[in-house]
Short mmCIF file of C-alpha atoms and ligand atoms in Angstrom, two decimals:
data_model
loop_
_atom_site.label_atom_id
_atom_site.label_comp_id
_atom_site.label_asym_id
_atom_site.label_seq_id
_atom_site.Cartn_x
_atom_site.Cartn_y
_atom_site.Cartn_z
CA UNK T 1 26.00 -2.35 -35.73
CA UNK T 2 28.55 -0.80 -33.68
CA UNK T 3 26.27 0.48 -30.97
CA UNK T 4 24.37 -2.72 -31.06
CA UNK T 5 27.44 -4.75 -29.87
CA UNK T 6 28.44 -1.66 -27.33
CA UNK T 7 24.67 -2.26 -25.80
CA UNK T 8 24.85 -6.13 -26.18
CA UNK T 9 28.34 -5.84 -24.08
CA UNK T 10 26.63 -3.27 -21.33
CA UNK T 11 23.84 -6.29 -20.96
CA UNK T 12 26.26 -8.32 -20.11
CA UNK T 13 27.19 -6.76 -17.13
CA UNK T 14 24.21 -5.37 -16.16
CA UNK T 15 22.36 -7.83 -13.14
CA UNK T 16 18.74 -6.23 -13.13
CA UNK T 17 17.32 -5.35 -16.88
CA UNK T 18 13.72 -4.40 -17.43
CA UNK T 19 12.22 -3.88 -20.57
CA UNK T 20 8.95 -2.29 -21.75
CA UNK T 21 7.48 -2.93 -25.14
CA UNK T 22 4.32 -1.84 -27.25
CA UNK T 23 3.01 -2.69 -30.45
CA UNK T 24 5.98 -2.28 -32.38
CA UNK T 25 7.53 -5.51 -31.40
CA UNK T 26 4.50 -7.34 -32.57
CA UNK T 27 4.52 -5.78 -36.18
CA UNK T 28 6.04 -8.34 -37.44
CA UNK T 29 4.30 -11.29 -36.18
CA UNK T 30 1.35 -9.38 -38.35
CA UNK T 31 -0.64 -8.11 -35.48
CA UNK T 32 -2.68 -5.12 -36.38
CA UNK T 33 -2.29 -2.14 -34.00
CA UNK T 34 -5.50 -1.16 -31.74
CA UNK T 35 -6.63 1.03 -35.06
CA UNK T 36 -5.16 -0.91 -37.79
CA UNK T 37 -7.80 -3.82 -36.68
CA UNK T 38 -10.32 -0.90 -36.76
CA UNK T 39 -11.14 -2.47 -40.94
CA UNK T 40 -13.56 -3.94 -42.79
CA UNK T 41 -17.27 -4.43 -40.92
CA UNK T 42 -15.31 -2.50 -37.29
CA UNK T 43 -14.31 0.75 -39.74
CA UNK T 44 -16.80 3.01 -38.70
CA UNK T 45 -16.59 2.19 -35.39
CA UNK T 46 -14.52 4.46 -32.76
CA UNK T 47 -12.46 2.33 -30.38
CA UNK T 48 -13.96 4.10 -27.48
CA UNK T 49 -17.53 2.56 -28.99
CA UNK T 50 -15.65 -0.70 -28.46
CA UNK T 51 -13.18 -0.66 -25.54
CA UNK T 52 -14.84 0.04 -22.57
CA UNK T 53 -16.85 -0.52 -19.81
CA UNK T 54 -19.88 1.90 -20.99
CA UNK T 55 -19.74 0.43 -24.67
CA UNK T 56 -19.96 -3.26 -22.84
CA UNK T 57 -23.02 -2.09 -21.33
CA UNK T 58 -24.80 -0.62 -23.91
CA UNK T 59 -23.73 -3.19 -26.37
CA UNK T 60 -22.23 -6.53 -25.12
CA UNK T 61 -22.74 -8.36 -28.18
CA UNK T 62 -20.79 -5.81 -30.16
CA UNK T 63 -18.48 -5.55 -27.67
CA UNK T 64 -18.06 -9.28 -27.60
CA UNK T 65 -18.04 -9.96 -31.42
CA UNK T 66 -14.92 -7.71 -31.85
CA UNK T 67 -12.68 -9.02 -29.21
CA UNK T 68 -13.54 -12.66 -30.53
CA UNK T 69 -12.86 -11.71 -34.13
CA UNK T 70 -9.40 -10.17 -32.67
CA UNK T 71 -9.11 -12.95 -30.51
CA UNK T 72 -8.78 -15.26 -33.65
CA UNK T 73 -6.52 -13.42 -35.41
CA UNK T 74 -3.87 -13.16 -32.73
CA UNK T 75 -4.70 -16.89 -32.42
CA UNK T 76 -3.34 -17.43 -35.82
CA UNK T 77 -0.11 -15.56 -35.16
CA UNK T 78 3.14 -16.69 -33.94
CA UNK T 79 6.00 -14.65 -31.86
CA UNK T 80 9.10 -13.56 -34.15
CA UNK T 81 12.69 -13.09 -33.50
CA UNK T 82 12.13 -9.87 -31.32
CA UNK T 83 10.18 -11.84 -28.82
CA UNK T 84 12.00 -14.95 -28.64
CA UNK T 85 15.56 -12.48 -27.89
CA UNK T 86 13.64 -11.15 -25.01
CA UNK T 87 12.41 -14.61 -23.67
CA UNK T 88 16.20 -15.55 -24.34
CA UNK T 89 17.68 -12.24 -22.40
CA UNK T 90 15.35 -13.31 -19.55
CA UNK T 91 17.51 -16.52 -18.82
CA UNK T 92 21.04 -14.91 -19.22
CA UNK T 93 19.71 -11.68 -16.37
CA UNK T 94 19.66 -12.57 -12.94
CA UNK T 95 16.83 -9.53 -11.82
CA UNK T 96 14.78 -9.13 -15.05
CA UNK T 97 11.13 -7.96 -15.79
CA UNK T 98 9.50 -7.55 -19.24
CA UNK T 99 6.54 -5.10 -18.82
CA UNK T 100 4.61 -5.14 -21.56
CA UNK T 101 1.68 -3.04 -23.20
CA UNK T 102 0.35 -5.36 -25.69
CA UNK T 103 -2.44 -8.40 -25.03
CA UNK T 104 -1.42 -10.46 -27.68
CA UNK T 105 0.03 -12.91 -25.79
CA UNK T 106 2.91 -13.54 -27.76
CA UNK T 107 5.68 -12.92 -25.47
CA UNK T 108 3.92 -15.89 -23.15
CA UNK T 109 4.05 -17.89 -26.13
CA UNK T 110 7.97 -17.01 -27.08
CA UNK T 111 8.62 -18.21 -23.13
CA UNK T 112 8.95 -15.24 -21.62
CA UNK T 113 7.74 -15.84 -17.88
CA UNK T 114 9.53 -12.95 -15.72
CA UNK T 115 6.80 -10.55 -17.19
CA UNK T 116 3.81 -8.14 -16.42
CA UNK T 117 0.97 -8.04 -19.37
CA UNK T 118 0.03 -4.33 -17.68
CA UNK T 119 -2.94 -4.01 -20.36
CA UNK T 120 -4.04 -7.73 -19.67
CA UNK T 121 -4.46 -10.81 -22.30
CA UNK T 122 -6.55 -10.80 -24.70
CA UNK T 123 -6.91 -14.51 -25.20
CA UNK T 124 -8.09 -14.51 -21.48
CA UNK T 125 -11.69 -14.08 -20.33
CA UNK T 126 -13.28 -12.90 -17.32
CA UNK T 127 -16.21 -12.33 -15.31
CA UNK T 128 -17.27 -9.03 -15.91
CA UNK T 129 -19.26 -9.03 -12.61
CA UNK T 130 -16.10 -10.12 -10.27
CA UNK T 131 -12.58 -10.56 -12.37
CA UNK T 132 -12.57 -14.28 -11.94
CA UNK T 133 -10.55 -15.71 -14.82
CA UNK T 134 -12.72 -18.83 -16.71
CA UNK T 135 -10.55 -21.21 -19.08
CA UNK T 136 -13.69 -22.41 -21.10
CA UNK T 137 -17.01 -20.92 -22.26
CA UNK T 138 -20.05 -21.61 -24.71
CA UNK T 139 -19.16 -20.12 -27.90
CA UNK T 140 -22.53 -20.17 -29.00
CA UNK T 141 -23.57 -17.39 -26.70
CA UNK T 142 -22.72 -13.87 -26.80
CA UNK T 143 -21.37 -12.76 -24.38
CA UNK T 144 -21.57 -16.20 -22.90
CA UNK T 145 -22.62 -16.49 -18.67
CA UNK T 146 -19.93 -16.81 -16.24
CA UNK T 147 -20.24 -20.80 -15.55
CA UNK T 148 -20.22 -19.36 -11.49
CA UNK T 149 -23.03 -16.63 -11.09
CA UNK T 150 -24.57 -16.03 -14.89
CA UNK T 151 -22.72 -12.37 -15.03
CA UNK T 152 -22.01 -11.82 -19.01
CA UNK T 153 -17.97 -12.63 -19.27
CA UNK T 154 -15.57 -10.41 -20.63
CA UNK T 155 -12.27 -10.19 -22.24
CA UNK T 156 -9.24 -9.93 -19.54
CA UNK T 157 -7.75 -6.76 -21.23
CA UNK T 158 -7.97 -2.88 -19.75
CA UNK T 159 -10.46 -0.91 -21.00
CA UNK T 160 -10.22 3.09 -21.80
CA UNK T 161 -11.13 4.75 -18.31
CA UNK T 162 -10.32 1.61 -16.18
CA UNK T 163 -7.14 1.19 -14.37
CA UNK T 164 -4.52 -0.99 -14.72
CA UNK T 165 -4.20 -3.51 -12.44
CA UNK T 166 -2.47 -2.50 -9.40
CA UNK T 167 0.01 -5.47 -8.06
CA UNK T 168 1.30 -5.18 -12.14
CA UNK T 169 2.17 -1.63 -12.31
CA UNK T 170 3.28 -1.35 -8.75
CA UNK T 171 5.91 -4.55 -9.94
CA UNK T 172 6.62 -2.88 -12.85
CA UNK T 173 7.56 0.55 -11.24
CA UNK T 174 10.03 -1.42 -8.71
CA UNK T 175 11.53 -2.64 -11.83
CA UNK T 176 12.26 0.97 -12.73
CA UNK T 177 13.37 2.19 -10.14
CA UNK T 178 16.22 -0.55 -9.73
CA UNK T 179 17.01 -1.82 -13.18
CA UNK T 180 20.31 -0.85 -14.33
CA UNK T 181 19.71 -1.16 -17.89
CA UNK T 182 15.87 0.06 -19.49
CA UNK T 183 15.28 -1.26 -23.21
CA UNK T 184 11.85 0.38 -24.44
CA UNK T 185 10.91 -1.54 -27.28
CA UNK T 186 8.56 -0.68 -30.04
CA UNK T 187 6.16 2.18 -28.42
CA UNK T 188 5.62 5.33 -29.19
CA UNK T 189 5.87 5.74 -25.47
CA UNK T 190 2.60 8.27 -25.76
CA UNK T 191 -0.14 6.43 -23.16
CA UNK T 192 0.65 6.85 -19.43
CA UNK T 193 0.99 5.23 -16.97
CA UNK T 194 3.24 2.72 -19.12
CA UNK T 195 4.57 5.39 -21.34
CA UNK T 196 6.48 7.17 -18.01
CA UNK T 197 8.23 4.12 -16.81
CA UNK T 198 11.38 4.57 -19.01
CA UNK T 199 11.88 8.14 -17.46
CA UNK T 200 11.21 6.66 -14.24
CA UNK T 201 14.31 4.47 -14.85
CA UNK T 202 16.48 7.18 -16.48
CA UNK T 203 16.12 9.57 -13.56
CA UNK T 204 17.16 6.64 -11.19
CA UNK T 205 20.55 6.24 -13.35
CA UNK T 206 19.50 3.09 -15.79
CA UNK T 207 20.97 3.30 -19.20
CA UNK T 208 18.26 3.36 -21.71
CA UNK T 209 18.03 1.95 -24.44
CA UNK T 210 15.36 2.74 -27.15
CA UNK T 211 14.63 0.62 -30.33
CA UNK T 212 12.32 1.73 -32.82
CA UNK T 213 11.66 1.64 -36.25
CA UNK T 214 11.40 5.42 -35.75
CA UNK T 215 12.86 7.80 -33.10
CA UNK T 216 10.61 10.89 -34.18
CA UNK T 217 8.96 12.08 -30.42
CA UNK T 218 11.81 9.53 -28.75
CA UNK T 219 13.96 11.42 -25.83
CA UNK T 220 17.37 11.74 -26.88
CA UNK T 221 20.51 12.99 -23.96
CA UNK T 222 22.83 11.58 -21.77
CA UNK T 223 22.49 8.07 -20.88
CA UNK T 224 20.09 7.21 -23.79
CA UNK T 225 21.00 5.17 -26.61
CA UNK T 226 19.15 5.02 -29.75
CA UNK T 227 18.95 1.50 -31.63
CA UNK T 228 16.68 2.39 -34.88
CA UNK T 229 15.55 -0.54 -37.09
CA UNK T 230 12.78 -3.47 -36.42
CA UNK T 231 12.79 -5.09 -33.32
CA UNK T 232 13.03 -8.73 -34.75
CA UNK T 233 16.34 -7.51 -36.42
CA UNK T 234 17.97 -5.54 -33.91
CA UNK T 235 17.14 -7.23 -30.66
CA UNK T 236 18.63 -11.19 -31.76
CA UNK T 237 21.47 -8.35 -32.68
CA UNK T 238 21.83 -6.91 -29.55
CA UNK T 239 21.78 -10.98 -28.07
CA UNK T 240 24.68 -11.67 -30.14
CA UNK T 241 26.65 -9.55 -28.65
CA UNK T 242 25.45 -10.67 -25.07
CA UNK T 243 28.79 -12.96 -25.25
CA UNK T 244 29.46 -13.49 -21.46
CA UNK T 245 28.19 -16.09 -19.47
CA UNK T 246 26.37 -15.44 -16.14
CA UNK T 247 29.21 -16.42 -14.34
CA UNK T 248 31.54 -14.53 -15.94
CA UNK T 249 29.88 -11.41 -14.72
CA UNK T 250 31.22 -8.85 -12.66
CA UNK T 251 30.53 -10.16 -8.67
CA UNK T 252 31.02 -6.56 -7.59
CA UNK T 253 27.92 -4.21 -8.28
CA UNK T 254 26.86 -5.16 -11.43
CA UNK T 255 27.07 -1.61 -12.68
CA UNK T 256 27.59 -0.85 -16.29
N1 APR R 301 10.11 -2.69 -34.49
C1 APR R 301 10.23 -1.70 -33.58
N2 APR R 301 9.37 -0.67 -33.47
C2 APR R 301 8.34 -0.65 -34.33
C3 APR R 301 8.14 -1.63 -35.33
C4 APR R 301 9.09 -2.70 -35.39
N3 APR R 301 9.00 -3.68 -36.28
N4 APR R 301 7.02 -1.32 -36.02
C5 APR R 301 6.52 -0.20 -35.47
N5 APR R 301 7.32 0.23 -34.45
C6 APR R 301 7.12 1.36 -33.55
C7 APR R 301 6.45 2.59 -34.11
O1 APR R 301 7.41 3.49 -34.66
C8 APR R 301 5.78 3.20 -32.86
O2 APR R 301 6.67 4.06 -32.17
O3 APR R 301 6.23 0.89 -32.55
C9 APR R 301 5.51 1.97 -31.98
C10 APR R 301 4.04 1.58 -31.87
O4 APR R 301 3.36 2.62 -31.23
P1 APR R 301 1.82 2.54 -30.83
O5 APR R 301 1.03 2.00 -32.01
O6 APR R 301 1.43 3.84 -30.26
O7 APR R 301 1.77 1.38 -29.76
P2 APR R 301 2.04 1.41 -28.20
O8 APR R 301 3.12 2.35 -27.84
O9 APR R 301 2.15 -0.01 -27.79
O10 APR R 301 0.66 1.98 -27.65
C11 APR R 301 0.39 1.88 -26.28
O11 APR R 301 -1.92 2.47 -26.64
O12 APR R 301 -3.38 1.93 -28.35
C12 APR R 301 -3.14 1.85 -26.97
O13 APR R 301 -3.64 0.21 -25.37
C13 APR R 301 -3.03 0.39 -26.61
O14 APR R 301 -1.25 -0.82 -25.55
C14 APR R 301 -1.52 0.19 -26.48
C15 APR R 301 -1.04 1.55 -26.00
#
């Protein structure tokens, strides 16, 4: 509890925050993790049969049938306490960024708007011929046509062996590099390029701040402060102690 107030009274200081999260955060609102949804009819299947562009190829209906049965379960979730802190940190930081991993969507939904979805959306669809987003699609068809040029859409997430999407990570690494504060939140921190960026940050002198259920395989040293329990407990934690208003913060450098 103590160290949640110490990092709740850093925030308040601090003028440019980024966070990162992963799965973790979204536990709670009862979204399965890329292999937890891997049940029932999908068990057999390997997620590189399913997520990416060579299984989309081979087998677009497939393909398409398991993003829309995800699709509808994410539909049916809401965001919880962890991501409605964040969306709430996000108004009391003047230069803030939340980077995150997961294509849920929730965060969107908790208000979060100062944010980069660097693995995309998955309740967004695309062309898969030239990335155009489409809001609305015959649901009848699978895949359905692009409405523009007949090209089979897509979901808007990134697929195993396809980059991420370059103006996202490139804002996301600026964020890094200047943030005074990191919080990595809920990821195992394990898939690159996303799971670098805290280490980015720590070289470049930002506190950071790491809150996870579990801190097995978690970096641990100077400058790093561990925060173990469930993000929808400890984050609306670490708010409460965010007691300072924005004008009460330091005009100087905004250093911790
Ligand atoms: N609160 C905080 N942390 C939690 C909670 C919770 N309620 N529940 C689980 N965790 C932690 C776990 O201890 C683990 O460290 O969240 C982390 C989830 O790790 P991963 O499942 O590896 O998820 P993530 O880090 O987001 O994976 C990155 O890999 O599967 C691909 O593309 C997929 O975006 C994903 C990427």
């Amino acid at each position: 509890m103590e160290a949640t107030l110490e990092v709740g009274a850093r925030l308040s200081k601090a003028r440019r925050v980024a966070v990162l999260t992963g799965a973790g955060i979204s536990a709670e609102s009862g979204i399965p993790t890329f292999r937890d949804a891997l049940t029932g009819l999908w068990a057999t299947y390997d997620p590189e049969e399913l997520a990416t562009p060579q299984a989309f190829e081979r087998n677009p209906v497939l393909v398409w049938n398991w993003y829309a049965e995800r699709r509808s379960r994410v539909a049916a979730c809401v965001p919880n306490a962890g991501h409605h802190a964040l969306a709430e940190l996000e108004r009391r930081i003047p230069e803030f960024l939340l980077i995150t991993q997961n294509v849920d969507g929730l965060h969107g939904a908790a208000g979060s708007r100062r944010m980069v979805e660097l693995h995309g959306n998955i309740r967004r669809v695309k062309c898969s011929r030239d990335g155009r987003i489409v809001e609305s699609w015959d649901g009848d068809l699978r895949p359905p046509p692009c409405p523009h040029c007949g090209a089979p859409l897509r979901p808007d997430v990134v697929w195993f062996g396809e980059m991420l999407p370059e103006a996202a990570f490139a804002r996301a690494l600026d964020a890094a590099r200047r943030c005074e504060v990191f919080l990595s939140v809920g990821t195992s921190n394990l898939v690159e390029p996303a799971a670098s960026l805290p280490w980015i940050a720590h070289r470049h002198g930002a506190t950071l701040i790491i809150v996870n259920t579990s801190m097995e395989g978690q970096r641990n040293g100077p400058g790093i402060v561990h925060l173990t329990g469930a993000a929808g407990t400890v984050l609306p934690a670490i708010l409460a102690g965010l007691a300072l208003p924005d004008c009460a913060r330091s005009p100087d450098t905004g250093r911790l």
